[in-house]
Short mmCIF file of C-alpha atoms in Angstrom, two decimals:
data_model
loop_
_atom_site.label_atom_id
_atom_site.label_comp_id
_atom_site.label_asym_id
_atom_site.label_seq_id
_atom_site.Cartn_x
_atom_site.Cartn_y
_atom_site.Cartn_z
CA UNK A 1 146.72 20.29 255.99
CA UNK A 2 146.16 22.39 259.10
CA UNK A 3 148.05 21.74 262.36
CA UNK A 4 146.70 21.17 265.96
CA UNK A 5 149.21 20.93 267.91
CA UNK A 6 148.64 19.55 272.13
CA UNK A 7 151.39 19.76 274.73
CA UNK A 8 151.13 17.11 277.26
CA UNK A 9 149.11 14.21 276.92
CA UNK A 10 147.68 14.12 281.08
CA UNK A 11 144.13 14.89 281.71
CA UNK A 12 143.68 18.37 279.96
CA UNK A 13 145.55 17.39 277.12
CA UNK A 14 143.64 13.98 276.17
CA UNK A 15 140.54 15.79 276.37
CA UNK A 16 141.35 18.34 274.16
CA UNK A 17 142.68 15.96 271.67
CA UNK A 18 139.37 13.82 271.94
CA UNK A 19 137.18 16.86 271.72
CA UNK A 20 139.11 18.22 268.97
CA UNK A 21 139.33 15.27 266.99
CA UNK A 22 135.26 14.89 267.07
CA UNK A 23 134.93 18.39 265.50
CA UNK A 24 137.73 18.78 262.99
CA UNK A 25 137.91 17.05 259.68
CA UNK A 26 140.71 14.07 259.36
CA UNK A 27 141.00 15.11 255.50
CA UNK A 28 141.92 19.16 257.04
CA UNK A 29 143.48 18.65 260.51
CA UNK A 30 145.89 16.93 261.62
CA UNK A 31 146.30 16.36 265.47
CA UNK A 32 149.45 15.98 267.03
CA UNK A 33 149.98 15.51 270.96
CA UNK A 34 153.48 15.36 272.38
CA UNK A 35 154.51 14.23 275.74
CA UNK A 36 157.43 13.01 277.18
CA UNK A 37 155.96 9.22 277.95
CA UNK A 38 153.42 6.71 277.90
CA UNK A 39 152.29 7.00 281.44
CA UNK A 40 148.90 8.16 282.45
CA UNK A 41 148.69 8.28 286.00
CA UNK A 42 144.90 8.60 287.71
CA UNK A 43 146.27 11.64 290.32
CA UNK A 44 143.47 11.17 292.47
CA UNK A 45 144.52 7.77 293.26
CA UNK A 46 147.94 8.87 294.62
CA UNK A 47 146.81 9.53 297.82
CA UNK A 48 145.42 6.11 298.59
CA UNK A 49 148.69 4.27 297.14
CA UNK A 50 150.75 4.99 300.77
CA UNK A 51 148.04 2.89 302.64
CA UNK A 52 147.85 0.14 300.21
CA UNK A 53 143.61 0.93 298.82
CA UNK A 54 145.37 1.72 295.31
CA UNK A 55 148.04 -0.46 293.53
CA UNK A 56 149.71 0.54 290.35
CA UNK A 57 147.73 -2.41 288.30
CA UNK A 58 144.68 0.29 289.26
CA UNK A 59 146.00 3.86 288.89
CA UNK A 60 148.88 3.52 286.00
CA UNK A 61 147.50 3.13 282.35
CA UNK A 62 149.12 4.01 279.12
CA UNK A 63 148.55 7.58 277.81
CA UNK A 64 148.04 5.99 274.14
CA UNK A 65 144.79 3.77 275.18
CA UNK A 66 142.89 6.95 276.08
CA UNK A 67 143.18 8.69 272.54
CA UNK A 68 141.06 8.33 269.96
CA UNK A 69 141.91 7.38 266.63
CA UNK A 70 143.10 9.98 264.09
CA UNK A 71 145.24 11.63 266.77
CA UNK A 72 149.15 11.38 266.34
CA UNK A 73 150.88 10.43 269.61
CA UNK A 74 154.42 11.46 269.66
CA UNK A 75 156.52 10.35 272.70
CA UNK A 76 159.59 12.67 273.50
CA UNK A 77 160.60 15.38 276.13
CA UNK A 78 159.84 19.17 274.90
CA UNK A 79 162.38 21.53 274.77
CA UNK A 80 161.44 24.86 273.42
CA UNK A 81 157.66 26.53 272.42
CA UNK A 82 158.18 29.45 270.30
CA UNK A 83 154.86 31.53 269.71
CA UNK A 84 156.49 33.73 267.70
CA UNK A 85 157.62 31.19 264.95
CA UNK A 86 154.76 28.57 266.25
CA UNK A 87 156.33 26.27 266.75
CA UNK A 88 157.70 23.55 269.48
CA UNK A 89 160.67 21.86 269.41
CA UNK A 90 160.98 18.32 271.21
CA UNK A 91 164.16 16.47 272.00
CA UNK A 92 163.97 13.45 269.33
CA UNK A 93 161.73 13.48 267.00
CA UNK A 94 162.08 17.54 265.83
CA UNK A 95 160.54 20.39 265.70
CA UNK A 96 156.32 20.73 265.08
CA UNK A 97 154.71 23.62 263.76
CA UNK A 98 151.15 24.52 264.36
CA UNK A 99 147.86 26.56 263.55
CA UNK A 100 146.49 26.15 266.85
CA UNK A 101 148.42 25.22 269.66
CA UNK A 102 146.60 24.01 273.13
CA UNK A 103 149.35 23.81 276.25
CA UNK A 104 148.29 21.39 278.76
CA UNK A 105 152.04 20.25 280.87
CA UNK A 106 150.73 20.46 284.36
CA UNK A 107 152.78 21.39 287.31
CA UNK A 108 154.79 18.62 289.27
CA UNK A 109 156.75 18.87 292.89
CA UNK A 110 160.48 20.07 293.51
CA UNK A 111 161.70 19.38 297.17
CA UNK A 112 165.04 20.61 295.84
CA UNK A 113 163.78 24.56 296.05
CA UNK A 114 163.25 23.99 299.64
CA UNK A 115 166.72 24.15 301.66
CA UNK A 116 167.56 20.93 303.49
CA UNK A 117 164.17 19.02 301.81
CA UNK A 118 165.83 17.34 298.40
CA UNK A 119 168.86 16.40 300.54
CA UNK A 120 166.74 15.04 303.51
CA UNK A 121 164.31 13.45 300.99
CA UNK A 122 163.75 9.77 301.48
CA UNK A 123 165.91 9.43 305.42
CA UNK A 124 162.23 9.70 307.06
CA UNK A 125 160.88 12.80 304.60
CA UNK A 126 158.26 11.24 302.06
CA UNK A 127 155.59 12.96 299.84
CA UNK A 128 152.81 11.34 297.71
CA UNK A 129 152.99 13.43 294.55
CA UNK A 130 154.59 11.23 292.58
CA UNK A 131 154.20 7.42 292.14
CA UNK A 132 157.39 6.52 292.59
CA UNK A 133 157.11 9.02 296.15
CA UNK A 134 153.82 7.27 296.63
CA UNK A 135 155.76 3.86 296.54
CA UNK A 136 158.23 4.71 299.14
CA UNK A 137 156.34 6.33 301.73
CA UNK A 138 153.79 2.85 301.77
CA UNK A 139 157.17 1.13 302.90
CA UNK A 140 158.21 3.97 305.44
CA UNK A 141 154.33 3.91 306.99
CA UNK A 142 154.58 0.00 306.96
CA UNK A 143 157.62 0.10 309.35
CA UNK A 144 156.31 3.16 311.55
CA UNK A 145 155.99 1.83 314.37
CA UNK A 146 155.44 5.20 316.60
CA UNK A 147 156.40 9.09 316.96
CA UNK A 148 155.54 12.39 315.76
CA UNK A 149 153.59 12.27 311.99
CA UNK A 150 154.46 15.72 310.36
CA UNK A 151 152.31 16.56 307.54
CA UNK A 152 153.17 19.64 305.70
CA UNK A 153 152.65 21.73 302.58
CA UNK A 154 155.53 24.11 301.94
CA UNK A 155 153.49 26.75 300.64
CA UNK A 156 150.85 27.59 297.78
CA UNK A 157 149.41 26.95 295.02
CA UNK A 158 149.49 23.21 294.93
CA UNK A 159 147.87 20.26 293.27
CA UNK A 160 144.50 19.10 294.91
CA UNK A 161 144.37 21.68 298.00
CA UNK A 162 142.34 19.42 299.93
CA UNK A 163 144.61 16.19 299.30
CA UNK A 164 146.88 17.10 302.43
CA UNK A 165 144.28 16.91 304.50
CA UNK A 166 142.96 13.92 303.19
CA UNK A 167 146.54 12.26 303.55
CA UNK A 168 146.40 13.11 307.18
CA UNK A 169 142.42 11.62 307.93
CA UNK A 170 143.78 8.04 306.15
CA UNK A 171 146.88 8.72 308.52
CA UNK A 172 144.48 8.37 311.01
CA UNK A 173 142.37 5.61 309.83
CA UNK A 174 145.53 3.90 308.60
CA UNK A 175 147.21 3.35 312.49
CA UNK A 176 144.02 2.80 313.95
CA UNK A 177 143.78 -0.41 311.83
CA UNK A 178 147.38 -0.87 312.76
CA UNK A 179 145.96 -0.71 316.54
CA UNK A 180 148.77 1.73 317.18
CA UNK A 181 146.89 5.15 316.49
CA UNK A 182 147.74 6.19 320.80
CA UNK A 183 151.71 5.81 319.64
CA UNK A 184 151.17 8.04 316.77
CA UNK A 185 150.66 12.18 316.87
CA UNK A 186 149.62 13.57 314.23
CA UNK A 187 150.29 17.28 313.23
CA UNK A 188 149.04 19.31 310.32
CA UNK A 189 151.17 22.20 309.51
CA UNK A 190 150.10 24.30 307.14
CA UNK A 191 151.17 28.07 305.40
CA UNK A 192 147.06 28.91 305.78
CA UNK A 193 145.12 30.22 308.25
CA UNK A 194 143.41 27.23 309.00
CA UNK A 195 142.59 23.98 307.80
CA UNK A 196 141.67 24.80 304.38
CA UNK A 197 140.91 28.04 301.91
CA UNK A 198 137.39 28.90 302.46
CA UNK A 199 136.23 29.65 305.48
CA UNK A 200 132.88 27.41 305.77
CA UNK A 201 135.40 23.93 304.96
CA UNK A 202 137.72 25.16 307.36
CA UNK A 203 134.83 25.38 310.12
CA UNK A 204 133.79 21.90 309.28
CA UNK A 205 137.40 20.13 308.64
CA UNK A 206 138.74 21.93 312.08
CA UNK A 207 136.02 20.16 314.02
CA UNK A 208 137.07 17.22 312.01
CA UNK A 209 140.75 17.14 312.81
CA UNK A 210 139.73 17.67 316.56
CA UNK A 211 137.56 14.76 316.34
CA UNK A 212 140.31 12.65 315.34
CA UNK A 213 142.62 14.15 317.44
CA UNK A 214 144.80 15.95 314.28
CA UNK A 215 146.46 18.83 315.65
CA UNK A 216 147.02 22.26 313.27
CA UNK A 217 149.61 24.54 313.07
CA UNK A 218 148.40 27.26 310.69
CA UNK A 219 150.28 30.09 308.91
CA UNK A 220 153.88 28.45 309.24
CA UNK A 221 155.45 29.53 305.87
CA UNK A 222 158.25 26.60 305.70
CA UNK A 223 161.91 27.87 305.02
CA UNK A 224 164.49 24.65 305.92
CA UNK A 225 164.32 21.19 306.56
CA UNK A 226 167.21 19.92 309.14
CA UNK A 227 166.91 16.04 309.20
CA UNK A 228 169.82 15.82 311.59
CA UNK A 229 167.57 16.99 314.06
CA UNK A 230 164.52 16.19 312.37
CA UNK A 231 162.98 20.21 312.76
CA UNK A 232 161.17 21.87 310.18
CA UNK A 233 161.65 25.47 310.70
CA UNK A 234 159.68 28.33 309.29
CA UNK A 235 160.67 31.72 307.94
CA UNK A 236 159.32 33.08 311.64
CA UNK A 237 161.80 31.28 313.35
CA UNK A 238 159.17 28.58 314.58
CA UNK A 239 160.38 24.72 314.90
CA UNK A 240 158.23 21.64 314.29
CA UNK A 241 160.04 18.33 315.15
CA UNK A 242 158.95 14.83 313.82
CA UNK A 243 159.51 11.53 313.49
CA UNK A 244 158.27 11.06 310.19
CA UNK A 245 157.33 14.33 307.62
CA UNK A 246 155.16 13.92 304.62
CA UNK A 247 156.00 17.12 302.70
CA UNK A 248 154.28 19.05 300.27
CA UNK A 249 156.86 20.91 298.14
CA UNK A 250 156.43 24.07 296.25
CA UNK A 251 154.38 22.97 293.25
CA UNK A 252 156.53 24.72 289.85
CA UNK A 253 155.00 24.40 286.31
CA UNK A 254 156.64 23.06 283.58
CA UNK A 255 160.46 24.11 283.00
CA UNK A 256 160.43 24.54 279.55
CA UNK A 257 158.20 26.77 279.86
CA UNK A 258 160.57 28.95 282.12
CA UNK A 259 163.24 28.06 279.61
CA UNK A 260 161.33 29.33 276.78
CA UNK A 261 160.94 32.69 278.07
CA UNK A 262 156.99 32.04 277.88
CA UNK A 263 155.75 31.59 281.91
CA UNK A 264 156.43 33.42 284.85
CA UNK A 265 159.31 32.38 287.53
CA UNK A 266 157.38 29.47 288.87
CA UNK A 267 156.80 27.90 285.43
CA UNK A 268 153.34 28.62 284.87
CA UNK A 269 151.95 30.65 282.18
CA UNK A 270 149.74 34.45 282.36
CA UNK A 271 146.90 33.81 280.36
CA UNK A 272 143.31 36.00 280.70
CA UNK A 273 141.89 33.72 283.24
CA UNK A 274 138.49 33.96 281.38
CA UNK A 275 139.59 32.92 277.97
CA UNK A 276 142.49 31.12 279.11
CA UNK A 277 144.88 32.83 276.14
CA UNK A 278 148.16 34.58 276.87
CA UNK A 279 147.96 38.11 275.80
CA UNK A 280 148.04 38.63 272.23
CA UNK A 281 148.51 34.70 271.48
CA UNK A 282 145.13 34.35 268.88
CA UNK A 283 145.62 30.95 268.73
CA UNK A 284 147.19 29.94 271.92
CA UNK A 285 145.20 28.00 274.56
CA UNK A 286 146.12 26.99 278.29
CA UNK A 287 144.10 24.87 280.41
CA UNK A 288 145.07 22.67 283.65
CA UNK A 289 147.67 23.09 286.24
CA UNK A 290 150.26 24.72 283.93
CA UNK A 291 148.16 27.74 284.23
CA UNK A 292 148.75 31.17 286.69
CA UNK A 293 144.57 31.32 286.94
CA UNK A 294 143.81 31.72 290.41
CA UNK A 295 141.50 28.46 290.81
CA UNK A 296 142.59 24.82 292.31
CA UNK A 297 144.56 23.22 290.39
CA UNK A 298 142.83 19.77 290.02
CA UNK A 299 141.59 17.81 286.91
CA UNK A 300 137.81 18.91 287.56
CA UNK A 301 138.92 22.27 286.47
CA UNK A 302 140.73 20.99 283.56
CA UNK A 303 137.73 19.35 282.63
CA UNK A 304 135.35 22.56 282.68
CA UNK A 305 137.98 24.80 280.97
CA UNK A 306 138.17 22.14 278.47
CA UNK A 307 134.43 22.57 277.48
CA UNK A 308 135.59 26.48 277.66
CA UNK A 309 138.11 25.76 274.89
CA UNK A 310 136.42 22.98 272.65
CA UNK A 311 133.89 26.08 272.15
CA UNK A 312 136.04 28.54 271.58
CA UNK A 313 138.24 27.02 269.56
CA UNK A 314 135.66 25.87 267.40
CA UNK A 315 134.44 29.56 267.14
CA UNK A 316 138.02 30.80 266.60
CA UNK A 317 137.97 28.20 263.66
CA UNK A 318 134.61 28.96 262.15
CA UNK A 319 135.63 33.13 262.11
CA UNK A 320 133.00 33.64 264.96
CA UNK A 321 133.06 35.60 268.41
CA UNK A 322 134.12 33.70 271.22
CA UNK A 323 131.75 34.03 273.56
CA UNK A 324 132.73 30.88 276.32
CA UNK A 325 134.29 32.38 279.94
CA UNK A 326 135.89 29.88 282.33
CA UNK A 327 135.06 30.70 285.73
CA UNK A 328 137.49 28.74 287.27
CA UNK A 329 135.59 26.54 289.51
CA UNK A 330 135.99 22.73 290.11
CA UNK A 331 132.46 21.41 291.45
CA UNK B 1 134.33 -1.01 303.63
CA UNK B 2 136.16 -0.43 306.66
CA UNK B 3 137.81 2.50 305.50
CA UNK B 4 136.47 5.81 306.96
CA UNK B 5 133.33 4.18 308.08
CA UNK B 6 131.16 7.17 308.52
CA UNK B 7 132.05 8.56 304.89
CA UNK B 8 131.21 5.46 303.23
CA UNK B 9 129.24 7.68 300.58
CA UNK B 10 132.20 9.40 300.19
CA UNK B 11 134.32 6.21 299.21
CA UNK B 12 131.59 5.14 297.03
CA UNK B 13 131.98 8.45 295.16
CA UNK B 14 135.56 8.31 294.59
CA UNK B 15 135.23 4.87 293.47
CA UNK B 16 132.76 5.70 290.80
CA UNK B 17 134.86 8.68 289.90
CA UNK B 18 137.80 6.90 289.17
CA UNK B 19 135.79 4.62 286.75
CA UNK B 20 133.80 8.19 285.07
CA UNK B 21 137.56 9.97 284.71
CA UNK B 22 138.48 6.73 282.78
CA UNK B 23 135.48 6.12 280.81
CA UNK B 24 134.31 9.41 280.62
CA UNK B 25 136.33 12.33 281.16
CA UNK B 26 139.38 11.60 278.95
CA UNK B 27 137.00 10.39 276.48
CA UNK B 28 136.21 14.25 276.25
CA UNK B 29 132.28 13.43 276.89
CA UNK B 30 130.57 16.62 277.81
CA UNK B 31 129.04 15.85 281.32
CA UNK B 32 126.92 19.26 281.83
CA UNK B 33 127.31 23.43 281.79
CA UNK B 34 130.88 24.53 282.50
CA UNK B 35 129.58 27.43 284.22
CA UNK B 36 129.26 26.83 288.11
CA UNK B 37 126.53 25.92 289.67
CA UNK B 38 124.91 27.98 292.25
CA UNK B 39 122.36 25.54 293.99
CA UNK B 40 123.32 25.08 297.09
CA UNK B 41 126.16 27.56 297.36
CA UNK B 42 126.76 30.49 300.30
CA UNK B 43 126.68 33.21 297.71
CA UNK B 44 125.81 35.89 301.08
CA UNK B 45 129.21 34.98 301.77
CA UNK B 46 131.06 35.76 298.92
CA UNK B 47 129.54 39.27 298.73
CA UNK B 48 130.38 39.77 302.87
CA UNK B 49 134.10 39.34 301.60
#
């Protein structure tokens, strides 16, 4: 029996595994797909949890109602991937080898690699990354009452690049309900130019954020967090205060991946951003956030690389040329 | 409805989307060409850069 073996069971990886398992005959494959729980989060609805549109009933599911029969689901925290012996090694249930192994473990937040954020975080610093973040910033906006609204992303690449500016519109739809949008400034401080990465959104989302009276603070590159004082401070030397700060911190791929010697210093791992292989890995695949390809990292380009793979994979399968190139976009 | 009342299209949209990445997308259904499409897209200003 042949062995396809899935890392992470989020969006990229349940697609693969229900692609895969379409294609590949039960009585020659066998499909395994390891993660470290039985949580499937809907990401996009993170965003709305803080203002109360989205409730956990809505946006949490189980990861194991989303895969088709035929697929094994094992439940346990990775430790080690090993191309070289292929294999992966997980923390209870033992060690996996494989024919073909697809990576799909995403990227997640750390506060604690900015210094002064992972103290300060929680004592009037939120972030909506997480659910359990998500969770705890609806109670801090529920008992704002007034002051300076700090919205910042540390720096790039992160998840959703638009989602920050998103947070900050509800912001402002959010206290206007509340009747106390004149109490509240809002601030959007960002390490880019301008509002966003391309320069026709930017035109259009700047006129937005005047509209709705959002000020921006572009190319601030954030190096401390004092919540004594309540002052971000960037590397420049510039100061922001606020009242309250919803941070965006540095976005790091999977550790394991780091600990396996396998990604580069942030976590995520070189592969040819056409193919989505790491050099000289035949049958190693990459798709999603976990990835160093230059593109956003949102589950609409999972999605499209995951058509990129499910044909190439096929073809690597079959002995034919893989002709499928990713082109990293997400719409 | 109240929320972002000139973007209502826009809620719309996210609501459906949520039910499609549910119902469809994990599912692993193929929803068009992976390659990006072009309608509609400043390509003048890509090449400028």
């Amino acid at each position: 029996m042949k062995k396809l073996v899935i890392l992470g069971a989020g969006c990229g990886g349940t697609m693969m595994a229900n692609k895969m398992r379409k294609h590949l005959d039960r009585n020659e494959w066998n499909i395994t797909i390891i993660d470290k729980d039985n949580i499937h989060d809907y990401q996009p609805g993170y965003l709305f949890v803080p203002f109360g549109i989205n409730t956990e009933r809505e946006i949490r599911k189980t990861k194991r109602e989303f895969l088709k029969p035929g697929i094994d689901f094992v439940i346990s925290e990775l430790v080690n991937v090993d191309w070289d012996k292929q294999q992966v090694t997980t923390a209870t249930r033992g060690t996996f080898s494989y024919d073909i192994l697809i990576m799909s473990t995403g990227c997640d937040v750390r506060p604690e690699e900015v210094e002064g954020l992972g103290e300060t975080w929680g004592k009037d610093v939120y972030g909506y990354y997480r659910f359990d973040h998500c969770v705890d910033l609806k109670k801090a906006l529920a008992g704002f009452e007034g002051g300076k609204l700090v919205v910042n992303i540390a720096e790039m690449p992160i998840k959703c690049p638009v989602a920050p500016l998103e947070f900050a519109f509800l912001a402002d739809w959010y206290f206007h309900t509340r009747g106390i949008r004149d109490k509240v400034e809002i601030e959007f401080v960002t390490p880019l130019t301008g509002a966003f990465t391309k320069p026709v959104a930017t035109a259009v989302l700047t006129s937005a954020c005047e509209q709705k009276n959002i000020k921006i603070t572009p190319n601030f590159a954030l190096g401390s967090v004092d919540g004594e004082r309540k002052v971000i401070s960037s590397y420049d030397g510039t100061e922001v205060d606020y009242d309250m700060l919803v941070s965006i911190p540095p976005n790091f791929g999977s550790q394991v991946m780091i600990d396996s010697g396998i990604s580069d210093p942030m976590g995520y791992i070189p592969v040819d951003k056409h193919t989505l292989q790491p050099k000289d890995r035949p049958n190693v695949w990459v798709l999603g956030d976990g990835t160093n390809v230059p593109t956003s990292k949102a589950g609409a380009v999972a999605h499209f690389q995951a058509d990129i793979l499910e044909e190439n994979i096929m073809a690597y399968i079959n002995g034919e040329a893989q002709h499928a190139r990713s082109d990293g976009h997400a719409l | 409805m109240g929320l972002l009342k000139d973007t209502e299209m826009n809620h719309i949209s996210k609501l459906l989307f949520k039910w499609a990445y549910f119902n469809l997308l994990l599912c692993g259904t193929w929803l068009g060409p992976p390659a990006m499409q072009k309608a509609g897209k400043r390509l003048s200003m890509i090449k400028k850069k």
